PDB file of C-alpha atoms and ligand atoms in Angstrom:
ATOM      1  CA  UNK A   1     -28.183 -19.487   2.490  1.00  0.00           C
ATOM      2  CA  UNK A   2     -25.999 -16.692   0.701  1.00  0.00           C
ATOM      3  CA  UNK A   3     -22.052 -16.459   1.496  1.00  0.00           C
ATOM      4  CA  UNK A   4     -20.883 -13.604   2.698  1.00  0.00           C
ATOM      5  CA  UNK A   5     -18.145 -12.248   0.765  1.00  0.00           C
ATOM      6  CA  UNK A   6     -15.176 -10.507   2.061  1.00  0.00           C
ATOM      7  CA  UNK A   7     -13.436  -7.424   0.982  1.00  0.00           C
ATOM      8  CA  UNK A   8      -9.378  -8.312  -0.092  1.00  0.00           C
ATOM      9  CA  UNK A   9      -8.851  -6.847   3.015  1.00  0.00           C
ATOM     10  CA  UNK A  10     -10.458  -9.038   5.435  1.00  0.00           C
ATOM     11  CA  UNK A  11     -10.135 -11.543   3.229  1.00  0.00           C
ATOM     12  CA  UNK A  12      -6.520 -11.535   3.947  1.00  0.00           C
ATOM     13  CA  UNK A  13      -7.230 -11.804   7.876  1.00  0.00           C
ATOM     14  CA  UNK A  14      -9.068 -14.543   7.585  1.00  0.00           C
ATOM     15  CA  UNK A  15      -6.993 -16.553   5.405  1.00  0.00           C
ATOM     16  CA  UNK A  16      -4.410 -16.661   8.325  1.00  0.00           C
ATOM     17  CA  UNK A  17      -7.137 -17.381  11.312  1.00  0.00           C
ATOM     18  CA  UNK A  18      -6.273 -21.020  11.819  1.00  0.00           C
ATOM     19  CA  UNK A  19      -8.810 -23.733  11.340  1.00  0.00           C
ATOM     20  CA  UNK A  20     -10.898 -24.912  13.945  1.00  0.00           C
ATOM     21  CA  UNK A  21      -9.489 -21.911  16.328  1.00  0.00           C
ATOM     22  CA  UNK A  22     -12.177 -20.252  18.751  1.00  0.00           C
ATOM     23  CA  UNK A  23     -11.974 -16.403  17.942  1.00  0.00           C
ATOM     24  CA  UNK A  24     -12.344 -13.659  19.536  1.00  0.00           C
ATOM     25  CA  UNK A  25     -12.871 -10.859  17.013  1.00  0.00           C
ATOM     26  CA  UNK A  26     -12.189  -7.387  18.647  1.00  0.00           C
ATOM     27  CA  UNK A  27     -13.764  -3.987  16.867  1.00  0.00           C
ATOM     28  CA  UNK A  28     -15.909  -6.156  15.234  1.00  0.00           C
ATOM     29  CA  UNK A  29     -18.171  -3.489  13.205  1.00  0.00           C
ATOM     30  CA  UNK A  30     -20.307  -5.457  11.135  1.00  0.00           C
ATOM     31  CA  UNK A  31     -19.221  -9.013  12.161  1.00  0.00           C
ATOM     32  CA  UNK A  32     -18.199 -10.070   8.547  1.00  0.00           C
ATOM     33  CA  UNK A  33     -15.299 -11.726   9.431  1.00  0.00           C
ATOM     34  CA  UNK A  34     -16.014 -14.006  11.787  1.00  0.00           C
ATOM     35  CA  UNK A  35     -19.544 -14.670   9.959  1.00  0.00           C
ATOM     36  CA  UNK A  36     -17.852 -15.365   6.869  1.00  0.00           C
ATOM     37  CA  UNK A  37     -15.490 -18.023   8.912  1.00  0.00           C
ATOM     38  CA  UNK A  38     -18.417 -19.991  10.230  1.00  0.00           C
ATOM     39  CA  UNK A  39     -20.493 -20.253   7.330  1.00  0.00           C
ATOM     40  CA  UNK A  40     -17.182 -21.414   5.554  1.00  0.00           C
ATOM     41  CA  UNK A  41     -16.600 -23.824   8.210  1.00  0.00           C
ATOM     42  CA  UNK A  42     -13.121 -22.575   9.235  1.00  0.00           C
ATOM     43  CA  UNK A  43     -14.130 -21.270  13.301  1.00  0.00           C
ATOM     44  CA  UNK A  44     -16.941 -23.771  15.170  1.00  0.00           C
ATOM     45  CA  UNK A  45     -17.776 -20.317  16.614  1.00  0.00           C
ATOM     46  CA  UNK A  46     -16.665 -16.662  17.815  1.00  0.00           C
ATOM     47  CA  UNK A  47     -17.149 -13.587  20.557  1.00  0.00           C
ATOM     48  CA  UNK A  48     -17.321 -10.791  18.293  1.00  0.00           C
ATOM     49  CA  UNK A  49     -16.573  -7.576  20.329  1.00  0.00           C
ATOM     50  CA  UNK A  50     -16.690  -4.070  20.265  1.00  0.00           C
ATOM     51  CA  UNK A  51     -16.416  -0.933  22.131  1.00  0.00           C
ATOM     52  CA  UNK A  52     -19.652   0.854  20.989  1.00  0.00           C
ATOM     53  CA  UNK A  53     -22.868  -0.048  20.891  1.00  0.00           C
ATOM     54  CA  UNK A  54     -23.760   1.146  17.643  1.00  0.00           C
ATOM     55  CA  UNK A  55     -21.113  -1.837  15.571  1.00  0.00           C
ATOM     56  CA  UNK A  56     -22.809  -4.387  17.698  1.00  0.00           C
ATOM     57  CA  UNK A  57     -25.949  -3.693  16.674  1.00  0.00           C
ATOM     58  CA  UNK A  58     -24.694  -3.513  12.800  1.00  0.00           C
ATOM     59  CA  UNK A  59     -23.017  -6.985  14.179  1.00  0.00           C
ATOM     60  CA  UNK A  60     -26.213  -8.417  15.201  1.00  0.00           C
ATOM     61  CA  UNK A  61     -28.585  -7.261  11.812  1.00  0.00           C
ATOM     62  CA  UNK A  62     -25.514  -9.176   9.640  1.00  0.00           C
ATOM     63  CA  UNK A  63     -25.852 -12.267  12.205  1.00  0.00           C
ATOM     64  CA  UNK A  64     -30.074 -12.137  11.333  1.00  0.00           C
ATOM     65  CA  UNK A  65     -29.242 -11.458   7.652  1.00  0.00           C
ATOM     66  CA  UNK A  66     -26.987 -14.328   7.297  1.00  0.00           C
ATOM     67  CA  UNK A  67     -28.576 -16.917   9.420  1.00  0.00           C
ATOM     68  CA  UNK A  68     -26.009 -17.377  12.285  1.00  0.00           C
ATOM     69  CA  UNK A  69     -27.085 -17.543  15.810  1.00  0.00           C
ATOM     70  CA  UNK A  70     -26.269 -15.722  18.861  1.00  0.00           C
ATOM     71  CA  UNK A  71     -25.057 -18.906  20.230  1.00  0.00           C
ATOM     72  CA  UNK A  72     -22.565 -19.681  17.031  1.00  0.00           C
ATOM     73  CA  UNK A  73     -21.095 -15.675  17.412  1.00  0.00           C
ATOM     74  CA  UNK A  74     -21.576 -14.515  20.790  1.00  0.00           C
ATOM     75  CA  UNK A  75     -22.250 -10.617  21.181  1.00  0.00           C
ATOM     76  CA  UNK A  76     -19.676  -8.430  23.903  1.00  0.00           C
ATOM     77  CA  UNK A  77     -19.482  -4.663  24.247  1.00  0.00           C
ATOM     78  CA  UNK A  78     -16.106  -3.928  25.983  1.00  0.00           C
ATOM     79  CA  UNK A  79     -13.280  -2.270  25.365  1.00  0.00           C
ATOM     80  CA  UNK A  80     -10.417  -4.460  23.624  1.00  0.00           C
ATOM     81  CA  UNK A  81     -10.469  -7.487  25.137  1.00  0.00           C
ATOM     82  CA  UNK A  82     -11.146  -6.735  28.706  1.00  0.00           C
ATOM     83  CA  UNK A  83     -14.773  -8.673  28.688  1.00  0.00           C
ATOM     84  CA  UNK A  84     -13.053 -11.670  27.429  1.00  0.00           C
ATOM     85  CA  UNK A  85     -11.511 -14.498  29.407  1.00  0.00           C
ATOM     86  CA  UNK A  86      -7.855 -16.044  28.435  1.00  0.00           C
ATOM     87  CA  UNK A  87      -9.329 -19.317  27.795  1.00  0.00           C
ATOM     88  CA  UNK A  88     -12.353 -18.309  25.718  1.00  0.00           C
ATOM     89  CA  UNK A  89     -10.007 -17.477  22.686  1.00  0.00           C
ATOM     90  CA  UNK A  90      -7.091 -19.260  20.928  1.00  0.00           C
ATOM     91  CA  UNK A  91      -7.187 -16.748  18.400  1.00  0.00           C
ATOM     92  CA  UNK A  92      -8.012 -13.019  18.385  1.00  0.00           C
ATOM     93  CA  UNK A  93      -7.979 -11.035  15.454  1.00  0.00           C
ATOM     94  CA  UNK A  94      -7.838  -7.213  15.527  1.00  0.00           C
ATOM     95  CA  UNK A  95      -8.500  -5.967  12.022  1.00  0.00           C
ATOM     96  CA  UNK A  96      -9.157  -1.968  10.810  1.00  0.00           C
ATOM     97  CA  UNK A  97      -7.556   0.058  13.661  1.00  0.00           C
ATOM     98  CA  UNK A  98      -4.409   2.365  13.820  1.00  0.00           C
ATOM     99  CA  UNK A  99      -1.632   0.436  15.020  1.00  0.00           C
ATOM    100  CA  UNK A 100      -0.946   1.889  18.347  1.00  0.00           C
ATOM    101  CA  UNK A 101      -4.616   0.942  18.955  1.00  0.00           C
ATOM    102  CA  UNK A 102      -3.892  -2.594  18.331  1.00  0.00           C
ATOM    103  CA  UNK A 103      -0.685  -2.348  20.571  1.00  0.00           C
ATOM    104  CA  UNK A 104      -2.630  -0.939  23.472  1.00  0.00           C
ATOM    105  CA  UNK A 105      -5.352  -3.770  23.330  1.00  0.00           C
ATOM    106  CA  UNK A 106      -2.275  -6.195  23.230  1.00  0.00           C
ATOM    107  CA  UNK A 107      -1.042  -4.412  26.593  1.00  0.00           C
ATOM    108  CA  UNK A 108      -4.041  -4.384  28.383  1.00  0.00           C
ATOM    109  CA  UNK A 109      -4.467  -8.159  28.222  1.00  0.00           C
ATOM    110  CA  UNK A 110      -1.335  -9.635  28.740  1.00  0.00           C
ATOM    111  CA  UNK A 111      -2.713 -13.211  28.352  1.00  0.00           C
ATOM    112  CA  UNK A 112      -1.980 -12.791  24.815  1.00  0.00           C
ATOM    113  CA  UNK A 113       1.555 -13.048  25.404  1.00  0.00           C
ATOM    114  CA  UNK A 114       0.793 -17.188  26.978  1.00  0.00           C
ATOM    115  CA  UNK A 115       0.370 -19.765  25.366  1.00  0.00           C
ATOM    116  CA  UNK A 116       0.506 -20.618  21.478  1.00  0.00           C
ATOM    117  CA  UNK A 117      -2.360 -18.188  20.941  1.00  0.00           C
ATOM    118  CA  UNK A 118      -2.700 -16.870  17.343  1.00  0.00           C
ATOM    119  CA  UNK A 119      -2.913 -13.403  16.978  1.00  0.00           C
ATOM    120  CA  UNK A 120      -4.025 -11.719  13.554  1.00  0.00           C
ATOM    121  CA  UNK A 121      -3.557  -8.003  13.243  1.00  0.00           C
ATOM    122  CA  UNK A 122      -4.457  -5.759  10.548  1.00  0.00           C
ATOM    123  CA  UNK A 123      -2.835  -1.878  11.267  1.00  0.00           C
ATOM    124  CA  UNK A 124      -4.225   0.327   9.169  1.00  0.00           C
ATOM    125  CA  UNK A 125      -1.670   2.790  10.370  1.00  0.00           C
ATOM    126  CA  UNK A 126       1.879   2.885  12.432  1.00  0.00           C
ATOM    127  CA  UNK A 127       2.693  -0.424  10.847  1.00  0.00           C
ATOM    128  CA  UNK A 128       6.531   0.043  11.837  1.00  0.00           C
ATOM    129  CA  UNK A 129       5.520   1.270  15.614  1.00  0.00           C
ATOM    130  CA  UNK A 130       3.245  -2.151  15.816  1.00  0.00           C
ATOM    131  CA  UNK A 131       6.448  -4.381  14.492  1.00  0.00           C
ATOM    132  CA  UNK A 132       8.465  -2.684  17.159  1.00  0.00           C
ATOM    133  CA  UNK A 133       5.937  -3.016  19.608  1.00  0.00           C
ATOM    134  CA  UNK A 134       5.620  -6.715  19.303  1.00  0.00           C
ATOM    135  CA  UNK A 135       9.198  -7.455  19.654  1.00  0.00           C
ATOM    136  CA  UNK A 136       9.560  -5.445  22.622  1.00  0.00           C
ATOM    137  CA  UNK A 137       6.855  -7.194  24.736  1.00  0.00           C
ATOM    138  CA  UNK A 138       7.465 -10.485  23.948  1.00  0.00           C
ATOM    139  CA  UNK A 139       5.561 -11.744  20.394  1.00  0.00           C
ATOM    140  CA  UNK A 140       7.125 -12.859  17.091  1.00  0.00           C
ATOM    141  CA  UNK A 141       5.858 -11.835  13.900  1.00  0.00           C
ATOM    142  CA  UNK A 142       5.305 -15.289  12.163  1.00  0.00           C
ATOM    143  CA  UNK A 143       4.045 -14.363   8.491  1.00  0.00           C
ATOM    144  CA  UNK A 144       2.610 -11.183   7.134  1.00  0.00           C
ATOM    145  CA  UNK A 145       0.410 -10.774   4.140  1.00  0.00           C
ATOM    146  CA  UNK A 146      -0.157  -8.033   2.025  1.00  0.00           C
ATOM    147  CA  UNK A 147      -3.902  -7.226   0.133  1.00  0.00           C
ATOM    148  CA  UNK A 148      -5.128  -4.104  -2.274  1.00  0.00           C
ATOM    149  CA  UNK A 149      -7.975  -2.536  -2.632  1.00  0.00           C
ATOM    150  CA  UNK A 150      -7.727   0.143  -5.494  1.00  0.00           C
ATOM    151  CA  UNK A 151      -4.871   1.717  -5.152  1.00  0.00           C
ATOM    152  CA  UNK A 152      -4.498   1.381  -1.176  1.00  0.00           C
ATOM    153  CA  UNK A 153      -2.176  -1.731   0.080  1.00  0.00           C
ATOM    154  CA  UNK A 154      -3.193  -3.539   3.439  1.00  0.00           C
ATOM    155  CA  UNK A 155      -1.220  -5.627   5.928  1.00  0.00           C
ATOM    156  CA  UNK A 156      -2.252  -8.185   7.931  1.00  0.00           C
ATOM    157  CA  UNK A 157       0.150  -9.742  10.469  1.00  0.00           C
ATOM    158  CA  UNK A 158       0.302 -12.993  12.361  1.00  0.00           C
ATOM    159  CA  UNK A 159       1.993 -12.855  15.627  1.00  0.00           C
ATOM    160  CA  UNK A 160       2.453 -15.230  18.689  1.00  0.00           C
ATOM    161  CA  UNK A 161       3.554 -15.011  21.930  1.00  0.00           C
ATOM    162  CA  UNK A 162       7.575 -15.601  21.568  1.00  0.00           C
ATOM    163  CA  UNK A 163      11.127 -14.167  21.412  1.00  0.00           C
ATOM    164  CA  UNK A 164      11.313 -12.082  18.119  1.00  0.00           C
ATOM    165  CA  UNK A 165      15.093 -11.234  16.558  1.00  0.00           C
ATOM    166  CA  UNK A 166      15.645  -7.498  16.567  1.00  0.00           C
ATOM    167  CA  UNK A 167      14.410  -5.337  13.113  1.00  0.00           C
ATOM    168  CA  UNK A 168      16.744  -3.483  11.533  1.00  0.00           C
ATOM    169  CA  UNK A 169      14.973  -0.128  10.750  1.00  0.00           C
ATOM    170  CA  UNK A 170      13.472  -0.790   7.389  1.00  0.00           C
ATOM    171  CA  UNK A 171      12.551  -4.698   8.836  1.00  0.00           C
ATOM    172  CA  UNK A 172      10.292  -2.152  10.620  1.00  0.00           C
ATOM    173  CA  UNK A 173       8.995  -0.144   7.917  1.00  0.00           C
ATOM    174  CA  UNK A 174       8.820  -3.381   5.869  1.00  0.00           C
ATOM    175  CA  UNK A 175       8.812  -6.880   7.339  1.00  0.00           C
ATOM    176  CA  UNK A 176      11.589  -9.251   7.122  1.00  0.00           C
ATOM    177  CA  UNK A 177      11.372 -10.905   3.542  1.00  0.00           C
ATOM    178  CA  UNK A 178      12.571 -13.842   2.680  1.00  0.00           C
ATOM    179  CA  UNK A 179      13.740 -16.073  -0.398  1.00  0.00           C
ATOM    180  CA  UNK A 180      10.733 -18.196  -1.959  1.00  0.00           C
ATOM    181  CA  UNK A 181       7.796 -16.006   0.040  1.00  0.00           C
ATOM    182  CA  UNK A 182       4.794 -15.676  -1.544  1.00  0.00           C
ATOM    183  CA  UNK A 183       3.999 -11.884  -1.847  1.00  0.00           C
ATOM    184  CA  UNK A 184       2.637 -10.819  -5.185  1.00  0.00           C
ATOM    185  CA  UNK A 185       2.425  -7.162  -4.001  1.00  0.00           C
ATOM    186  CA  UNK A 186       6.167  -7.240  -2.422  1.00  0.00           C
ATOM    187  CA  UNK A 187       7.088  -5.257  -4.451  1.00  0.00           C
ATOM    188  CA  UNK A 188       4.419  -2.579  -5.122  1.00  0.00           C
ATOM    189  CA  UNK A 189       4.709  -2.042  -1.080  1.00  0.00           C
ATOM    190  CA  UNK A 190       8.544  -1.784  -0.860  1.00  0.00           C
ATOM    191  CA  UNK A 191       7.360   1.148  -3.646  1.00  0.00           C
ATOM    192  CA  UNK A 192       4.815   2.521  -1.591  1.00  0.00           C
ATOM    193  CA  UNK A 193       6.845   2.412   1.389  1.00  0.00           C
ATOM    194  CA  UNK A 194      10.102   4.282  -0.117  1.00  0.00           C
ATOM    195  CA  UNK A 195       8.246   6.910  -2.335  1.00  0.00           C
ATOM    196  CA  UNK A 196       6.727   7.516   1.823  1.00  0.00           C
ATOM    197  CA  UNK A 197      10.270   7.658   3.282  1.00  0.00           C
ATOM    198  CA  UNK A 198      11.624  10.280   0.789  1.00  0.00           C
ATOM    199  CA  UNK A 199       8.872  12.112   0.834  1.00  0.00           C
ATOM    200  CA  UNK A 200       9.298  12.443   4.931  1.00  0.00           C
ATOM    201  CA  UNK A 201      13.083  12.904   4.692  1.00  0.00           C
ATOM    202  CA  UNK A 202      12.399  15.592   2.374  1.00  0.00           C
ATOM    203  CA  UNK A 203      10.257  17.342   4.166  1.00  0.00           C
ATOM    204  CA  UNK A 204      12.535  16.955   7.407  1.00  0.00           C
ATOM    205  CA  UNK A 205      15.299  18.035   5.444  1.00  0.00           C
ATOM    206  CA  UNK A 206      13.369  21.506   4.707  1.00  0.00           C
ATOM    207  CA  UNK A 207      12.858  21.934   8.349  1.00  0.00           C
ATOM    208  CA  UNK A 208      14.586  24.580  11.216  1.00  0.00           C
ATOM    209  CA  UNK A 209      12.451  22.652  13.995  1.00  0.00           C
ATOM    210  CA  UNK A 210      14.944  20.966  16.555  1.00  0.00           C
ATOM    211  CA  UNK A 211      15.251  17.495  16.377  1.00  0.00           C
ATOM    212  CA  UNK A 212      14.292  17.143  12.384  1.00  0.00           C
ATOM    213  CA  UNK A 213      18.215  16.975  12.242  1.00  0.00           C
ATOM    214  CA  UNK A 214      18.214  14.031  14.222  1.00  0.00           C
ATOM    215  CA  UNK A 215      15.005  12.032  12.476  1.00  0.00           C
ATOM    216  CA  UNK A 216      16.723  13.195   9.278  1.00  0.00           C
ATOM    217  CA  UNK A 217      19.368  11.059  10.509  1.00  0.00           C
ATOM    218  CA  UNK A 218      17.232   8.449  11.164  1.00  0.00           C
ATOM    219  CA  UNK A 219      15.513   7.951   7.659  1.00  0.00           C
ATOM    220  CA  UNK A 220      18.606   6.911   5.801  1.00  0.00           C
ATOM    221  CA  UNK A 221      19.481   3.714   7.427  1.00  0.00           C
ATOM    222  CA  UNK A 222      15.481   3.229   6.370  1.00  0.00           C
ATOM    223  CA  UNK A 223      15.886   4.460   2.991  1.00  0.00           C
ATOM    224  CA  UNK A 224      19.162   2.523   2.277  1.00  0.00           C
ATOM    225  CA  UNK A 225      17.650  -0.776   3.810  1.00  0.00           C
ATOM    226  CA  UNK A 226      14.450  -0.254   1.572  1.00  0.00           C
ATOM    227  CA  UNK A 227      16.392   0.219  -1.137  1.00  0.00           C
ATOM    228  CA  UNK A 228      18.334  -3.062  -0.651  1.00  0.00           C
ATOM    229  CA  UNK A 229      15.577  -4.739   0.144  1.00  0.00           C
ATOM    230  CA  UNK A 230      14.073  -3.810  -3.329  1.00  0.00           C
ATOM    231  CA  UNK A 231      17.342  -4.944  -5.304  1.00  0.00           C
ATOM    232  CA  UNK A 232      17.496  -8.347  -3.265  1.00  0.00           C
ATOM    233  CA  UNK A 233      13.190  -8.996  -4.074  1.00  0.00           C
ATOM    234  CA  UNK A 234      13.944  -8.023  -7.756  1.00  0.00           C
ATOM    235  CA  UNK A 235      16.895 -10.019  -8.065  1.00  0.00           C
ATOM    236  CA  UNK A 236      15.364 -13.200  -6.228  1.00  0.00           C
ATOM    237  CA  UNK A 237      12.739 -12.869  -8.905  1.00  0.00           C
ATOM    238  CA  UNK A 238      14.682 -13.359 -11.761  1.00  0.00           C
TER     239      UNK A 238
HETATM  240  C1  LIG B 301     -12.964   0.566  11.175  1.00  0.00           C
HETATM  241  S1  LIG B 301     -13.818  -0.553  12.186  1.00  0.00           S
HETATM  242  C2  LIG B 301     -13.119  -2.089  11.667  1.00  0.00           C
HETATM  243  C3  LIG B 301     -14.143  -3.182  11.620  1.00  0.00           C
HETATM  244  C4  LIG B 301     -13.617  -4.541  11.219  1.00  0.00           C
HETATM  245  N1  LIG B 301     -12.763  -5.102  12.260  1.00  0.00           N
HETATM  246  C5  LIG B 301     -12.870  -4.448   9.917  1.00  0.00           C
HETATM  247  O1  LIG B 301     -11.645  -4.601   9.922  1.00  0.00           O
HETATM  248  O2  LIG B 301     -13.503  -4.216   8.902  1.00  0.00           O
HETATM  249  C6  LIG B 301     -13.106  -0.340  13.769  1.00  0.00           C
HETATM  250  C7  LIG B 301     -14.014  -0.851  14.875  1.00  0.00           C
HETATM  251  O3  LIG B 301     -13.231  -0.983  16.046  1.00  0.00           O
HETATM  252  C8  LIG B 301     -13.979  -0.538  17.144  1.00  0.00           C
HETATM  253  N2  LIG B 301     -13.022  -0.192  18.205  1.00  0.00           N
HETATM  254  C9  LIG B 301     -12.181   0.855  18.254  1.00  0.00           C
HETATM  255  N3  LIG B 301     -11.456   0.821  19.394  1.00  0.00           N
HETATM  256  C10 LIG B 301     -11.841  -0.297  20.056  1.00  0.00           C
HETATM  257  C11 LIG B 301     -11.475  -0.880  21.311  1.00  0.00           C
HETATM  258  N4  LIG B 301     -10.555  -0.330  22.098  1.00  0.00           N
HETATM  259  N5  LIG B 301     -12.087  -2.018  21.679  1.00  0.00           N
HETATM  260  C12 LIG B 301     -13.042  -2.587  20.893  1.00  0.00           C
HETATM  261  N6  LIG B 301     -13.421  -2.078  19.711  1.00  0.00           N
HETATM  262  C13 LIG B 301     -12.842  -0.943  19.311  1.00  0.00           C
HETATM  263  C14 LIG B 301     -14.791   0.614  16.596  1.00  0.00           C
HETATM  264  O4  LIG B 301     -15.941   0.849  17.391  1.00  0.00           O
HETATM  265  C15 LIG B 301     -15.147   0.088  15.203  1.00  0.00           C
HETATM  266  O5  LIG B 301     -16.364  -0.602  15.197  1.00  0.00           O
END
């Protein structure tokens, strides 16, 4: 049988879906991720969801293609997780969606706050409105790992339920980072990120409209903390 082969992307995701863990993968599309787990042997099995019909059936022709049953991935239109029980799922992932997306299916189940539940999210936007998100409502950010495809740079993100230390504002924009972590593209995203900061200071800085003053203010403890952040990864490189 052929292996399905993931995109850097989703490869990312499921490199941080824990062994043996029964998924539940929300905005499925296509169903490679969860596919690719089983035929790995990583997940016994998954619900792959999504809120159209249209994805599922893309979901369904990949399942035929690829030789996995409806019993081994099990099929759900519904939006977020609302058509999936707490104790069907130790791990959900929620890959390809803005961030504030991802945040609202987080709200509207708040079972994934319980437990030790693994949660695997993959903002493709918002990134620092997702990181604030999560510590106000109760999850920790536990690792985060960065992928590239061509010149774009994805994060994936694995959260729990838990009590998660306050950001400062570029721990936001950024992550925390750490001495000895493993990030090959640290550095290329701290980049990304600044070059993004200036850019939206100096267009606030052009501006008359009220309150660009005020987010104007806002950007520098950002930029500064980026900034740092880029000396400290450089230096612990060295
Ligand atoms: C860009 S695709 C991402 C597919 C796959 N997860 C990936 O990362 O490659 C986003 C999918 O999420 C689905 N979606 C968007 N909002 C959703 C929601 N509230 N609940 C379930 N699925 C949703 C869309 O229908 C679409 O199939």
């Amino acid at each position: 049988m052929r292996l399905l082969e993931l995109s850097p992307r989703l490869r990312a995701v499921a490199g941080l879906v824990p062994p043996g863990a029964r998924l539940a993968d929300v905005g499925t599309d296509h169903a490679y991720l969860p596919v690719c787990l089983i035929q790995r042997g990583v997940i016994p099995g998954a619900i792959a969801s999504d809120l159209r019909p249209g994805p599922l059936e893309r979901a369904r022709a990949t399942l035929e293609r690829y030789g996995i049953t409806q019993g081994q991935i099990q099929l759900r239109l519904c939006d977020g997780l609302a058509g999936i029980r707490p104790e069907e799922a130790d791990a959900v992932t929620i890959a390809g969606m803005g961030g504030e997306t991802i945040a609202a299916i987080l709200a509207a189940a708040p079972w994934t706050r319980q437990g030790s539940r693994s949660l695997i999210l993959q903002p493709m936007s918002a990134q620092e409105d997702l990181r604030r998100w999560l510590g106000e409502n109760g999850y920790i950010i536990e690792r985060e790992v960065l992928s590239r495809e061509g010149e774009t740079l994805y994060l994936a993100l694995l959260a729990r339920p838990g009590s998660m230390p306050s950001m400062t504002p570029a721990q936001l924009w950024a992550g925390r980072q750490e001495r000895g972590q493993e990030e090959p593209l640290r550095l290329a995203y701290l980049e990304h990120l600044l070059g993004r900061a200036r850019r939206a200071a100096e267009g606030l800085g052009r501006s008359s409209r009220p309150g660009d003053a005020a987010r104007l203010e806002e950007m520098r403890p950002v930029m500064d903390g980026l900034t740092e952040m880029m000396e400290e990864w450089k230096a612990w490189q060295r």
